[in-house]
Amino acid sequence: QAQLMESGGGVVQPGTSLRLSCAAAGLKFSDFPMHWVRQAPGKGLEWVAMISYDGTDESYADSVKGRFAISRDNFKNTLYLHMNSLGVEDTSVYYCAKEPAKPEAGMSHYFYMDVWGKGTTVTVSS
Amino acid sequence: QSALTQPASVSGSPGQSITISCTGTSNDVGDFNFVSWYKQSPGKAPKLMMYDVTSRPIGISNRFSGSKSGNTASLTISGLQADDEADYYCSSYSRSHTLIFGGGTKLTVL
């Protein structure tokens, strides 16, 4: 059974950097496009970024573009989110999530997520 | 990348049906059939309930159904049960090669 586990969250000061990790188990990680989604306290879900199964295609929400970078290591079965220039507005629970299958030829994504991790909390505060 | 528009709350009695709307634009909901729905209970991760507008994942009850008309997608839950009470979010792919979520709808089962 596919499982995802995020780590790397914590309390950091504004302007600093942080790297989140998402360890995958019970699946052939290299087949699946992956996403990061966040949720600020008491707020709704916000899509952050996605990456293709082979890491060649990345996309970001405008709110994080130029500050965050998504990457993956298919040998380590791990997804990453590198976060720079953190602001208080980035305080959230960060979830990683997988897409349902390896995309068919000509497609990069299925654009929905069937398995989610439990999330890791990032608090940006002075 | 403006959030898709959902009602803040909906409610219904057990056994009734409710519908949650999700309104976007011709750049997202109206242009693609990549609309999905997620259920989130307090303190839990989201759970996929519907994908590609009308498709149910394995294990999701046929009490849940999806539809789309123009720039608005909808999730209908029939035969409401107490366990359906949660927050529901829609999501759509957009022309900017990004995903957008709705603001979320709190479903209360009276």
CSV table of C-alpha atoms in Angstrom, one decimal:
chain,number,residue,atom,x,y,z
A,1,GLN,CA,0.0,0.0,0.0
A,2,ALA,CA,1.4,3.4,-1.0
A,3,GLN,CA,2.5,5.6,1.8
A,4,LEU,CA,4.0,9.1,1.9
A,5,MET,CA,5.7,10.7,4.9
A,6,GLU,CA,6.7,14.3,5.0
A,7,SER,CA,9.5,15.6,7.2
A,8,GLY,CA,11.6,18.7,7.6
A,9,GLY,CA,9.1,21.2,9.0
A,10,GLY,CA,9.8,23.4,11.9
A,11,VAL,CA,9.8,27.0,13.2
A,12,VAL,CA,12.0,29.3,11.2
A,13,GLN,CA,12.6,33.1,11.0
A,14,PRO,CA,11.4,35.2,8.1
A,15,GLY,CA,13.9,35.3,5.2
A,16,THR,CA,15.4,32.0,5.9
A,17,SER,CA,15.3,28.7,4.0
A,18,LEU,CA,14.0,25.2,4.6
A,19,ARG,CA,13.9,21.9,2.8
A,20,LEU,CA,11.0,19.6,3.1
A,21,SER,CA,11.2,15.9,2.2
A,22,CYS,CA,8.6,13.3,1.4
A,23,ALA,CA,9.6,9.7,1.6
A,24,ALA,CA,7.6,7.3,-0.5
A,25,ALA,CA,7.1,3.6,0.3
A,26,GLY,CA,5.0,0.7,-1.1
A,27,LEU,CA,5.1,2.1,-4.7
A,28,LYS,CA,7.3,2.4,-7.7
A,29,PHE,CA,8.1,6.1,-6.9
A,30,SER,CA,9.7,6.8,-10.2
A,31,ASP,CA,6.4,6.2,-12.1
A,32,PHE,CA,4.3,8.9,-10.4
A,33,PRO,CA,4.1,12.6,-10.8
A,34,MET,CA,4.1,14.3,-7.4
A,35,HIS,CA,2.7,17.5,-5.8
A,36,TRP,CA,3.1,19.7,-2.8
A,37,VAL,CA,-0.1,21.3,-1.4
A,38,ARG,CA,-0.2,23.5,1.7
A,39,GLN,CA,-2.9,24.6,4.2
A,40,ALA,CA,-2.5,27.7,6.3
A,41,PRO,CA,-4.0,27.5,9.8
A,42,GLY,CA,-7.8,27.6,9.6
A,43,LYS,CA,-7.6,28.1,5.8
A,44,GLY,CA,-8.2,26.1,2.7
A,45,LEU,CA,-6.0,24.0,0.5
A,46,GLU,CA,-3.5,25.8,-1.7
A,47,TRP,CA,-1.6,24.0,-4.5
A,48,VAL,CA,2.1,24.7,-4.4
A,49,ALA,CA,4.0,22.8,-7.0
A,50,MET,CA,4.1,19.7,-9.1
A,51,ILE,CA,6.8,17.6,-10.8
A,52,SER,CA,6.6,15.0,-13.6
A,53,TYR,CA,7.6,11.4,-12.9
A,54,ASP,CA,11.0,11.9,-14.4
A,55,GLY,CA,11.6,15.4,-13.0
A,56,THR,CA,11.8,17.1,-16.4
A,57,ASP,CA,8.6,19.1,-15.9
A,58,GLU,CA,8.0,21.4,-13.0
A,59,SER,CA,5.2,24.0,-12.3
A,60,TYR,CA,4.6,26.4,-9.4
A,61,ALA,CA,1.9,28.5,-8.0
A,62,ASP,CA,2.5,32.2,-8.5
A,63,SER,CA,2.7,32.7,-4.7
A,64,VAL,CA,5.9,30.6,-4.5
A,65,LYS,CA,7.4,30.9,-8.0
A,66,GLY,CA,11.0,32.0,-7.8
A,67,ARG,CA,11.3,31.2,-4.1
A,68,PHE,CA,10.4,27.5,-4.0
A,69,ALA,CA,11.8,24.6,-6.0
A,70,ILE,CA,10.4,21.1,-6.3
A,71,SER,CA,12.7,18.2,-7.0
A,72,ARG,CA,12.9,14.4,-6.7
A,73,ASP,CA,15.4,11.7,-6.3
A,74,ASN,CA,13.9,8.6,-7.8
A,75,PHE,CA,16.8,6.5,-6.5
A,76,LYS,CA,16.0,7.5,-2.9
A,77,ASN,CA,12.2,7.4,-3.4
A,78,THR,CA,12.0,11.0,-2.1
A,79,LEU,CA,10.4,14.2,-3.1
A,80,TYR,CA,11.7,17.6,-2.0
A,81,LEU,CA,10.5,21.1,-1.6
A,82,HIS,CA,13.3,23.7,-1.3
A,83,MET,CA,11.8,26.9,0.2
A,84,ASN,CA,13.8,30.2,0.2
A,85,SER,CA,13.0,33.7,1.4
A,86,LEU,CA,10.3,32.4,3.7
A,87,GLY,CA,7.6,34.8,4.9
A,88,VAL,CA,4.9,34.6,7.5
A,89,GLU,CA,2.5,33.9,4.7
A,90,ASP,CA,4.2,30.6,4.1
A,91,THR,CA,3.2,29.3,7.5
A,92,SER,CA,1.2,26.1,6.7
A,93,VAL,CA,0.9,22.4,6.9
A,94,TYR,CA,2.6,21.1,3.8
A,95,TYR,CA,1.3,17.9,2.2
A,96,CYS,CA,3.0,15.8,-0.5
A,97,ALA,CA,0.7,13.8,-2.7
A,98,LYS,CA,1.0,11.4,-5.6
A,99,GLU,CA,-0.9,11.1,-8.9
A,100,PRO,CA,-2.6,7.8,-9.6
A,101,ALA,CA,-0.3,6.3,-12.3
A,102,LYS,CA,2.5,6.8,-14.8
A,103,PRO,CA,1.1,9.1,-17.4
A,104,GLU,CA,0.3,7.7,-20.8
A,105,ALA,CA,2.5,8.7,-23.8
A,106,GLY,CA,1.9,12.3,-24.6
A,107,MET,CA,0.7,13.3,-21.2
A,108,SER,CA,2.7,14.7,-18.3
A,109,HIS,CA,0.2,14.5,-15.5
A,110,TYR,CA,-3.3,13.3,-14.6
A,111,PHE,CA,-3.8,16.4,-12.5
A,112,TYR,CA,-5.3,14.8,-9.4
A,113,MET,CA,-3.9,13.2,-6.3
A,114,ASP,CA,-4.9,9.8,-4.9
A,115,VAL,CA,-2.6,9.4,-2.0
A,116,TRP,CA,-1.5,12.1,0.5
A,117,GLY,CA,0.9,12.2,3.3
A,118,LYS,CA,-0.1,13.4,6.8
A,119,GLY,CA,1.7,16.7,6.4
A,120,THR,CA,4.5,18.5,8.1
A,121,THR,CA,4.1,21.9,9.7
A,122,VAL,CA,6.2,25.0,8.8
A,123,THR,CA,5.9,28.0,11.0
A,124,VAL,CA,7.6,31.2,9.9
A,125,SER,CA,7.8,33.6,12.8
A,126,SER,CA,10.3,36.2,14.3
B,1,GLN,CA,-4.4,32.1,-10.2
B,2,SER,CA,-7.5,33.0,-8.3
B,3,ALA,CA,-9.1,30.3,-6.2
B,4,LEU,CA,-12.2,28.5,-7.6
B,5,THR,CA,-15.4,29.7,-6.0
B,6,GLN,CA,-17.3,27.4,-3.6
B,7,PRO,CA,-20.0,28.1,-1.2
B,8,ALA,CA,-18.6,28.5,2.3
B,9,SER,CA,-21.1,26.1,3.8
B,10,VAL,CA,-23.9,23.7,2.9
B,11,SER,CA,-26.1,21.6,5.1
B,12,GLY,CA,-28.6,18.9,4.9
B,13,SER,CA,-30.4,16.3,6.9
B,14,PRO,CA,-29.6,12.6,6.9
B,15,GLY,CA,-31.0,10.9,3.8
B,16,GLN,CA,-31.2,14.2,1.8
B,17,SER,CA,-29.1,15.2,-1.2
B,18,ILE,CA,-26.9,18.2,-1.4
B,19,THR,CA,-24.8,19.8,-4.2
B,20,ILE,CA,-21.6,21.7,-3.8
B,21,SER,CA,-20.7,24.0,-6.7
B,22,CYS,CA,-17.3,25.0,-7.9
B,23,THR,CA,-17.1,27.9,-10.3
B,24,GLY,CA,-14.0,28.8,-12.3
B,25,THR,CA,-13.3,30.3,-15.6
B,26,SER,CA,-12.9,29.4,-19.2
B,27,ASN,CA,-9.2,29.1,-18.4
B,28,ASP,CA,-9.7,26.2,-16.0
B,29,VAL,CA,-12.9,24.4,-15.2
B,30,GLY,CA,-14.5,25.5,-18.4
B,31,ASP,CA,-11.6,24.4,-20.6
B,32,PHE,CA,-10.6,21.0,-19.1
B,33,ASN,CA,-12.2,17.9,-17.6
B,34,PHE,CA,-9.5,17.8,-15.0
B,35,VAL,CA,-11.8,18.6,-12.1
B,36,SER,CA,-11.3,16.7,-8.9
B,37,TRP,CA,-12.9,16.8,-5.4
B,38,TYR,CA,-11.4,16.1,-2.0
B,39,LYS,CA,-12.9,15.5,1.4
B,40,GLN,CA,-11.0,16.7,4.5
B,41,SER,CA,-12.0,15.8,8.0
B,42,PRO,CA,-10.6,17.9,10.9
B,43,GLY,CA,-6.9,17.2,11.5
B,44,LYS,CA,-6.7,14.8,8.6
B,45,ALA,CA,-5.2,14.8,5.1
B,46,PRO,CA,-7.5,15.3,2.1
B,47,LYS,CA,-9.1,12.3,0.6
B,48,LEU,CA,-9.8,12.0,-3.1
B,49,MET,CA,-13.6,11.6,-3.8
B,50,MET,CA,-14.0,12.3,-7.5
B,51,TYR,CA,-11.7,12.9,-10.5
B,52,ASP,CA,-12.0,13.9,-14.1
B,53,VAL,CA,-15.3,15.5,-13.3
B,54,THR,CA,-17.4,12.4,-13.0
B,55,SER,CA,-15.1,9.4,-12.1
B,56,ARG,CA,-15.2,7.9,-8.6
B,57,PRO,CA,-12.1,6.2,-7.1
B,58,ILE,CA,-12.4,2.6,-6.1
B,59,GLY,CA,-14.0,2.5,-2.7
B,60,ILE,CA,-16.0,5.7,-2.9
B,61,SER,CA,-19.7,5.2,-2.6
B,62,ASN,CA,-22.0,5.8,-5.6
B,63,ARG,CA,-23.8,8.3,-3.4
B,64,PHE,CA,-21.2,10.7,-4.7
B,65,SER,CA,-21.5,12.0,-8.2
B,66,GLY,CA,-19.9,14.8,-10.2
B,67,SER,CA,-20.9,16.9,-13.1
B,68,LYS,CA,-19.9,20.0,-15.0
B,69,SER,CA,-21.7,22.7,-17.0
B,70,GLY,CA,-19.7,25.5,-18.5
B,71,ASN,CA,-17.4,27.0,-16.0
B,72,THR,CA,-19.1,25.3,-13.0
B,73,ALA,CA,-18.5,21.9,-11.7
B,74,SER,CA,-20.6,20.2,-9.0
B,75,LEU,CA,-20.4,17.5,-6.5
B,76,THR,CA,-23.6,15.9,-5.4
B,77,ILE,CA,-24.0,13.7,-2.3
B,78,SER,CA,-27.2,11.7,-2.1
B,79,GLY,CA,-28.5,9.9,1.0
B,80,LEU,CA,-26.5,12.1,3.3
B,81,GLN,CA,-24.9,10.3,6.2
B,82,ALA,CA,-23.4,11.7,9.4
B,83,ASP,CA,-19.9,10.6,8.2
B,84,ASP,CA,-20.2,12.8,5.2
B,85,GLU,CA,-19.7,15.9,7.4
B,86,ALA,CA,-16.4,17.4,6.5
B,87,ASP,CA,-14.8,20.1,4.4
B,88,TYR,CA,-14.9,19.6,0.6
B,89,TYR,CA,-12.5,21.1,-1.9
B,90,CYS,CA,-12.6,21.1,-5.7
B,91,SER,CA,-9.6,21.4,-7.8
B,92,SER,CA,-9.0,22.1,-11.5
B,93,TYR,CA,-6.1,22.1,-14.0
B,94,SER,CA,-5.6,25.5,-15.6
B,95,ARG,CA,-4.2,26.8,-18.9
B,96,SER,CA,-1.2,28.2,-17.0
B,97,HIS,CA,-0.2,24.5,-16.3
B,98,THR,CA,-1.0,24.8,-12.7
B,99,LEU,CA,-3.7,23.4,-10.4
B,100,ILE,CA,-6.2,25.6,-8.5
B,101,PHE,CA,-8.2,24.7,-5.5
B,102,GLY,CA,-11.5,26.1,-4.4
B,103,GLY,CA,-11.9,27.9,-1.1
B,104,GLY,CA,-13.6,24.9,0.4
B,105,THR,CA,-17.1,24.1,1.6
B,106,LYS,CA,-18.1,23.0,5.1
B,107,LEU,CA,-20.7,20.4,4.9
B,108,THR,CA,-22.9,20.0,8.0
B,109,VAL,CA,-25.2,17.1,8.4
B,110,LEU,CA,-28.1,18.3,10.6
